[in-house]
Amino acid sequence: MHKDNEQMQMNPDFSYEKKKIEFSSGYIFKGKHYRCSIIKYPSLYRNKIRGTENVEIYNFSPRERAVGSIIILHGLGTVNIPFLFWMGSHLASAGLQASVMILPGNYTRTATGSTSGKDFFSPDLRRLIVFWEQAVVDTMTTIDLLQQEKLWWDNNCLFGYCLGGMISTIVNAIDQRINDMILMTVGGNIAKIIWQSPVLKSIRNSLRSGSGKEGYLNDEVKLNARFEEDARAVKLIKSAHELIESDLHPLFKIDPLAYARFSDRKKVTMIEAFFDKTLPIETRKQLWEAFGRPKRYIVPVGHVSWFPFEYALGKFILKKLGIKEARRNLRLLESTKPTME
């Protein structure tokens, strides 16, 4: 056992009891070519924190027979969610079963007494791990539910934006039901992200004020050195299960950098924002390398300024899923304003 791990016995637990999922569902609005319902069901994660108990899915269904399925996982906080709702409504109009799942600790699933997105980068290592565990479990049980209701097609894709892409990478390493994965503005190496990302200034203030002693999150030099050591060690590990049971740092064991090697790079596409100031460039490059240098596109935008590229992104997703009909692509240009019918 690594000498620093003697006081840190924290293996992430992504297991849950598989069973029929009881859920509630109701339409909240409809468009010309799609319907949107909100689906809720109790999370099957064992250690959920108050406020995160129910999984919420905004389910965009095409009015005609679906030709594929996509789960969309959003980024940290709430700013990016309207952009992904746009994607859901337009992709459904073009024929995809599109499900936007709200991650625990964010938006309407924020933990009681916390703020949206804060807990994924908490100075409390044990609390932080809980939210990453639940996000992975909730994503896998959402696939269970979609399969149960015959809404998860073999022609499918997991699309993750920022934090959602980090969660997607872990899910894809331990769940064999995902056919394609598209990651947008995603990086690895949580240690560097915590200490260098401009949006995580508040956690750094907490760490400098005395928080984060467990796992030495508060020691930038020591934490980064350990991550460099673990990034070399993980190359000898043969499976995600072996990784979870290893003596690598607990924070590294929920890092997409550790799980990327267990994905088939042929089914991975990375889309990177050239002017991304949220994720340090090294963290993006490291993840790309860890995947084995999959197909990557670098777009001249910032981390959140994607609005002019929505149509191009939607068209790319349809192409990735083998959907080439002109009428479906044209629907990406149509308004998806809800109707009164």
mmCIF file of N, CA, C and O in Angstrom, residues 86-142:
data_model
loop_
_atom_site.group_PDB
_atom_site.id
_atom_site.type_symbol
_atom_site.label_atom_id
_atom_site.label_comp_id
_atom_site.label_asym_id
_atom_site.label_seq_id
_atom_site.Cartn_x
_atom_site.Cartn_y
_atom_site.Cartn_z
ATOM 1 N N TRP A 86 -31.756 23.272 -25.733
ATOM 2 C CA TRP A 86 -31.845 23.572 -27.169
ATOM 3 C C TRP A 86 -31.436 22.324 -27.955
ATOM 4 O O TRP A 86 -32.110 21.923 -28.908
ATOM 5 N N MET A 87 -30.318 21.714 -27.552
ATOM 6 C CA MET A 87 -29.844 20.511 -28.234
ATOM 7 C C MET A 87 -30.887 19.400 -28.147
ATOM 8 O O MET A 87 -31.175 18.722 -29.138
ATOM 9 N N GLY A 88 -31.479 19.213 -26.943
ATOM 10 C CA GLY A 88 -32.465 18.160 -26.766
ATOM 11 C C GLY A 88 -33.661 18.314 -27.678
ATOM 12 O O GLY A 88 -34.089 17.368 -28.347
ATOM 13 N N SER A 89 -34.214 19.525 -27.733
ATOM 14 C CA SER A 89 -35.419 19.750 -28.547
ATOM 15 C C SER A 89 -35.130 19.611 -30.036
ATOM 16 O O SER A 89 -35.934 19.053 -30.793
ATOM 17 N N HIS A 90 -33.979 20.099 -30.481
ATOM 18 C CA HIS A 90 -33.662 20.023 -31.899
ATOM 19 C C HIS A 90 -33.254 18.615 -32.333
ATOM 20 O O HIS A 90 -33.618 18.167 -33.431
ATOM 21 N N LEU A 91 -32.519 17.922 -31.496
ATOM 22 C CA LEU A 91 -32.151 16.543 -31.849
ATOM 23 C C LEU A 91 -33.385 15.638 -31.866
ATOM 24 O O LEU A 91 -33.503 14.751 -32.718
ATOM 25 N N ALA A 92 -34.323 15.878 -30.944
ATOM 26 C CA ALA A 92 -35.571 15.104 -30.949
ATOM 27 C C ALA A 92 -36.377 15.412 -32.205
ATOM 28 O O ALA A 92 -36.969 14.510 -32.819
ATOM 29 N N SER A 93 -36.400 16.671 -32.610
ATOM 30 C CA SER A 93 -37.104 17.045 -33.845
ATOM 31 C C SER A 93 -36.516 16.329 -35.055
ATOM 32 O O SER A 93 -37.219 16.007 -36.013
ATOM 33 N N ALA A 94 -35.205 16.065 -34.981
ATOM 34 C CA ALA A 94 -34.522 15.388 -36.090
ATOM 35 C C ALA A 94 -34.612 13.863 -35.985
ATOM 36 O O ALA A 94 -34.125 13.160 -36.871
ATOM 37 N N GLY A 95 -35.211 13.347 -34.893
ATOM 38 C CA GLY A 95 -35.450 11.915 -34.810
ATOM 39 C C GLY A 95 -34.737 11.154 -33.717
ATOM 40 O O GLY A 95 -34.859 9.935 -33.629
ATOM 41 N N LEU A 96 -34.000 11.851 -32.853
ATOM 42 C CA LEU A 96 -33.318 11.162 -31.760
ATOM 43 C C LEU A 96 -34.139 11.213 -30.478
ATOM 44 O O LEU A 96 -34.776 12.223 -30.179
ATOM 45 N N GLN A 97 -34.101 10.137 -29.723
ATOM 46 C CA GLN A 97 -34.631 10.129 -28.362
ATOM 47 C C GLN A 97 -33.550 10.797 -27.507
ATOM 48 O O GLN A 97 -32.486 10.243 -27.287
ATOM 49 N N ALA A 98 -33.811 12.032 -27.046
ATOM 50 C CA ALA A 98 -32.780 12.827 -26.365
ATOM 51 C C ALA A 98 -33.168 13.058 -24.903
ATOM 52 O O ALA A 98 -34.220 13.609 -24.615
ATOM 53 N N SER A 99 -32.302 12.626 -23.992
ATOM 54 C CA SER A 99 -32.586 12.724 -22.560
ATOM 55 C C SER A 99 -31.523 13.585 -21.881
ATOM 56 O O SER A 99 -30.341 13.226 -21.886
ATOM 57 N N VAL A 100 -31.940 14.721 -21.320
ATOM 58 C CA VAL A 100 -31.033 15.586 -20.570
ATOM 59 C C VAL A 100 -31.190 15.244 -19.087
ATOM 60 O O VAL A 100 -32.225 15.536 -18.484
ATOM 61 N N MET A 101 -30.185 14.586 -18.516
ATOM 62 C CA MET A 101 -30.251 14.191 -17.107
ATOM 63 C C MET A 101 -29.603 15.257 -16.235
ATOM 64 O O MET A 101 -28.512 15.735 -16.538
ATOM 65 N N ILE A 102 -30.286 15.640 -15.150
ATOM 66 C CA ILE A 102 -29.731 16.614 -14.214
ATOM 67 C C ILE A 102 -28.829 15.883 -13.225
ATOM 68 O O ILE A 102 -29.263 14.947 -12.548
ATOM 69 N N LEU A 103 -27.583 16.291 -13.171
ATOM 70 C CA LEU A 103 -26.628 15.638 -12.275
ATOM 71 C C LEU A 103 -26.902 16.012 -10.824
ATOM 72 O O LEU A 103 -27.326 17.145 -10.536
ATOM 73 N N PRO A 104 -26.672 15.098 -9.881
ATOM 74 C CA PRO A 104 -26.863 15.431 -8.461
ATOM 75 C C PRO A 104 -25.945 16.590 -8.071
ATOM 76 O O PRO A 104 -24.836 16.720 -8.587
ATOM 77 N N GLY A 105 -26.439 17.427 -7.171
ATOM 78 C CA GLY A 105 -25.630 18.563 -6.734
ATOM 79 C C GLY A 105 -25.701 19.770 -7.642
ATOM 80 O O GLY A 105 -24.992 20.761 -7.432
ATOM 81 N N ASN A 106 -26.552 19.715 -8.672
ATOM 82 C CA ASN A 106 -26.672 20.811 -9.635
ATOM 83 C C ASN A 106 -28.134 21.159 -9.878
ATOM 84 O O ASN A 106 -29.013 20.318 -9.749
ATOM 85 N N TYR A 107 -28.380 22.428 -10.242
ATOM 86 C CA TYR A 107 -29.677 22.880 -10.732
ATOM 87 C C TYR A 107 -30.775 22.530 -9.718
ATOM 88 O O TYR A 107 -30.678 22.900 -8.551
ATOM 89 N N THR A 108 -31.786 21.787 -10.116
ATOM 90 C CA THR A 108 -32.887 21.446 -9.211
ATOM 91 C C THR A 108 -32.543 20.296 -8.268
ATOM 92 O O THR A 108 -33.376 19.904 -7.449
ATOM 93 N N ARG A 109 -31.321 19.767 -8.361
ATOM 94 C CA ARG A 109 -30.888 18.678 -7.479
ATOM 95 C C ARG A 109 -29.747 19.110 -6.554
ATOM 96 O O ARG A 109 -28.976 18.282 -6.061
ATOM 97 N N THR A 110 -29.662 20.398 -6.320
ATOM 98 C CA THR A 110 -28.625 20.909 -5.422
ATOM 99 C C THR A 110 -28.859 20.393 -4.006
ATOM 100 O O THR A 110 -29.993 20.369 -3.525
ATOM 101 N N ALA A 111 -27.788 19.977 -3.335
ATOM 102 C CA ALA A 111 -27.902 19.482 -1.963
ATOM 103 C C ALA A 111 -28.406 20.589 -1.039
ATOM 104 O O ALA A 111 -28.077 21.765 -1.217
ATOM 105 N N THR A 112 -29.215 20.219 -0.070
ATOM 106 C CA THR A 112 -29.761 21.176 0.893
ATOM 107 C C THR A 112 -28.627 21.947 1.572
ATOM 108 O O THR A 112 -27.671 21.353 2.068
ATOM 109 N N GLY A 113 -28.723 23.270 1.536
ATOM 110 C CA GLY A 113 -27.730 24.110 2.181
ATOM 111 C C GLY A 113 -26.498 24.384 1.349
ATOM 112 O O GLY A 113 -25.590 25.097 1.791
ATOM 113 N N SER A 114 -26.449 23.838 0.133
ATOM 114 C CA SER A 114 -25.286 24.041 -0.738
ATOM 115 C C SER A 114 -25.671 24.936 -1.904
ATOM 116 O O SER A 114 -26.784 25.489 -1.944
ATOM 117 N N THR A 115 -24.772 25.086 -2.871
ATOM 118 C CA THR A 115 -25.071 25.839 -4.094
ATOM 119 C C THR A 115 -24.780 24.953 -5.298
ATOM 120 O O THR A 115 -23.972 24.014 -5.220
ATOM 121 N N SER A 116 -25.415 25.244 -6.416
ATOM 122 C CA SER A 116 -25.333 24.396 -7.602
ATOM 123 C C SER A 116 -23.890 24.216 -8.073
ATOM 124 O O SER A 116 -23.181 25.173 -8.351
ATOM 125 N N GLY A 117 -23.462 22.960 -8.166
ATOM 126 C CA GLY A 117 -22.144 22.625 -8.691
ATOM 127 C C GLY A 117 -21.019 22.586 -7.678
ATOM 128 O O GLY A 117 -19.958 22.012 -7.931
ATOM 129 N N LYS A 118 -21.219 23.178 -6.511
ATOM 130 C CA LYS A 118 -20.135 23.362 -5.540
ATOM 131 C C LYS A 118 -19.537 22.048 -5.047
ATOM 132 O O LYS A 118 -18.317 21.941 -4.840
ATOM 133 N N ASP A 119 -20.361 21.024 -4.857
ATOM 134 C CA ASP A 119 -19.910 19.829 -4.147
ATOM 135 C C ASP A 119 -19.006 18.909 -4.956
ATOM 136 O O ASP A 119 -18.324 18.052 -4.380
ATOM 137 N N PHE A 120 -18.962 19.053 -6.269
ATOM 138 C CA PHE A 120 -18.069 18.222 -7.071
ATOM 139 C C PHE A 120 -16.606 18.616 -6.889
ATOM 140 O O PHE A 120 -15.701 17.841 -7.205
ATOM 141 N N PHE A 121 -16.378 19.821 -6.413
ATOM 142 C CA PHE A 121 -15.019 20.281 -6.135
ATOM 143 C C PHE A 121 -14.974 20.853 -4.725
ATOM 144 O O PHE A 121 -14.600 21.990 -4.495
ATOM 145 N N SER A 122 -15.367 20.017 -3.774
ATOM 146 C CA SER A 122 -15.418 20.398 -2.370
ATOM 147 C C SER A 122 -14.051 20.190 -1.721
ATOM 148 O O SER A 122 -13.312 19.273 -2.102
ATOM 149 N N PRO A 123 -13.685 21.000 -0.721
ATOM 150 C CA PRO A 123 -12.449 20.737 0.024
ATOM 151 C C PRO A 123 -12.566 19.505 0.922
ATOM 152 O O PRO A 123 -11.570 19.020 1.449
ATOM 153 N N ASP A 124 -13.789 19.010 1.106
ATOM 154 C CA ASP A 124 -14.046 17.798 1.890
ATOM 155 C C ASP A 124 -13.983 16.607 0.939
ATOM 156 O O ASP A 124 -14.899 16.365 0.152
ATOM 157 N N LEU A 125 -12.885 15.855 0.991
ATOM 158 C CA LEU A 125 -12.649 14.765 0.046
ATOM 159 C C LEU A 125 -13.762 13.726 0.060
ATOM 160 O O LEU A 125 -14.207 13.256 -0.990
ATOM 161 N N ARG A 126 -14.243 13.362 1.248
ATOM 162 C CA ARG A 126 -15.278 12.335 1.334
ATOM 163 C C ARG A 126 -16.593 12.824 0.723
ATOM 164 O O ARG A 126 -17.287 12.063 0.033
ATOM 165 N N ARG A 127 -16.949 14.077 0.965
ATOM 166 C CA ARG A 127 -18.182 14.622 0.386
ATOM 167 C C ARG A 127 -18.049 14.714 -1.136
ATOM 168 O O ARG A 127 -18.990 14.380 -1.867
ATOM 169 N N LEU A 128 -16.906 15.139 -1.597
ATOM 170 C CA LEU A 128 -16.656 15.250 -3.035
ATOM 171 C C LEU A 128 -16.856 13.896 -3.713
ATOM 172 O O LEU A 128 -17.548 13.797 -4.734
ATOM 173 N N ILE A 129 -16.290 12.841 -3.143
ATOM 174 C CA ILE A 129 -16.389 11.504 -3.746
ATOM 175 C C ILE A 129 -17.841 11.041 -3.828
ATOM 176 O O ILE A 129 -18.256 10.431 -4.822
ATOM 177 N N VAL A 130 -18.635 11.357 -2.814
ATOM 178 C CA VAL A 130 -20.054 10.979 -2.810
ATOM 179 C C VAL A 130 -20.768 11.509 -4.056
ATOM 180 O O VAL A 130 -21.544 10.784 -4.703
ATOM 181 N N PHE A 131 -20.510 12.754 -4.423
ATOM 182 C CA PHE A 131 -21.226 13.343 -5.566
ATOM 183 C C PHE A 131 -20.769 12.738 -6.892
ATOM 184 O O PHE A 131 -21.583 12.524 -7.798
ATOM 185 N N TRP A 132 -19.481 12.424 -7.013
ATOM 186 C CA TRP A 132 -19.007 11.757 -8.225
ATOM 187 C C TRP A 132 -19.587 10.348 -8.317
ATOM 188 O O TRP A 132 -20.002 9.916 -9.400
ATOM 189 N N GLU A 133 -19.623 9.637 -7.203
ATOM 190 C CA GLU A 133 -20.209 8.290 -7.194
ATOM 191 C C GLU A 133 -21.669 8.348 -7.643
ATOM 192 O O GLU A 133 -22.101 7.575 -8.505
ATOM 193 N N GLN A 134 -22.429 9.261 -7.043
ATOM 194 C CA GLN A 134 -23.858 9.310 -7.354
ATOM 195 C C GLN A 134 -24.096 9.697 -8.812
ATOM 196 O O GLN A 134 -25.007 9.169 -9.459
ATOM 197 N N ALA A 135 -23.295 10.607 -9.338
ATOM 198 C CA ALA A 135 -23.465 11.017 -10.733
ATOM 199 C C ALA A 135 -23.276 9.824 -11.671
ATOM 200 O O ALA A 135 -24.025 9.654 -12.645
ATOM 201 N N VAL A 136 -22.287 8.989 -11.380
ATOM 202 C CA VAL A 136 -22.038 7.804 -12.206
ATOM 203 C C VAL A 136 -23.189 6.807 -12.071
ATOM 204 O O VAL A 136 -23.712 6.297 -13.073
ATOM 205 N N VAL A 137 -23.609 6.534 -10.831
ATOM 206 C CA VAL A 137 -24.709 5.593 -10.603
ATOM 207 C C VAL A 137 -25.989 6.092 -11.266
ATOM 208 O O VAL A 137 -26.697 5.327 -11.954
ATOM 209 N N ASP A 138 -26.309 7.373 -11.104
ATOM 210 C CA ASP A 138 -27.543 7.920 -11.683
ATOM 211 C C ASP A 138 -27.535 7.840 -13.208
ATOM 212 O O ASP A 138 -28.581 7.614 -13.833
ATOM 213 N N THR A 139 -26.375 8.010 -13.816
ATOM 214 C CA THR A 139 -26.292 7.897 -15.276
ATOM 215 C C THR A 139 -26.554 6.465 -15.723
ATOM 216 O O THR A 139 -27.306 6.219 -16.680
ATOM 217 N N MET A 140 -25.960 5.505 -15.017
ATOM 218 C CA MET A 140 -26.167 4.097 -15.394
ATOM 219 C C MET A 140 -27.611 3.658 -15.152
ATOM 220 O O MET A 140 -28.185 2.904 -15.957
ATOM 221 N N THR A 141 -28.227 4.137 -14.066
ATOM 222 C CA THR A 141 -29.623 3.750 -13.826
ATOM 223 C C THR A 141 -30.566 4.449 -14.798
ATOM 224 O O THR A 141 -31.644 3.928 -15.097
ATOM 225 N N THR A 142 -30.158 5.600 -15.309
ATOM 226 C CA THR A 142 -30.966 6.254 -16.351
ATOM 227 C C THR A 142 -30.948 5.429 -17.626
ATOM 228 O O THR A 142 -31.980 5.286 -18.302
#
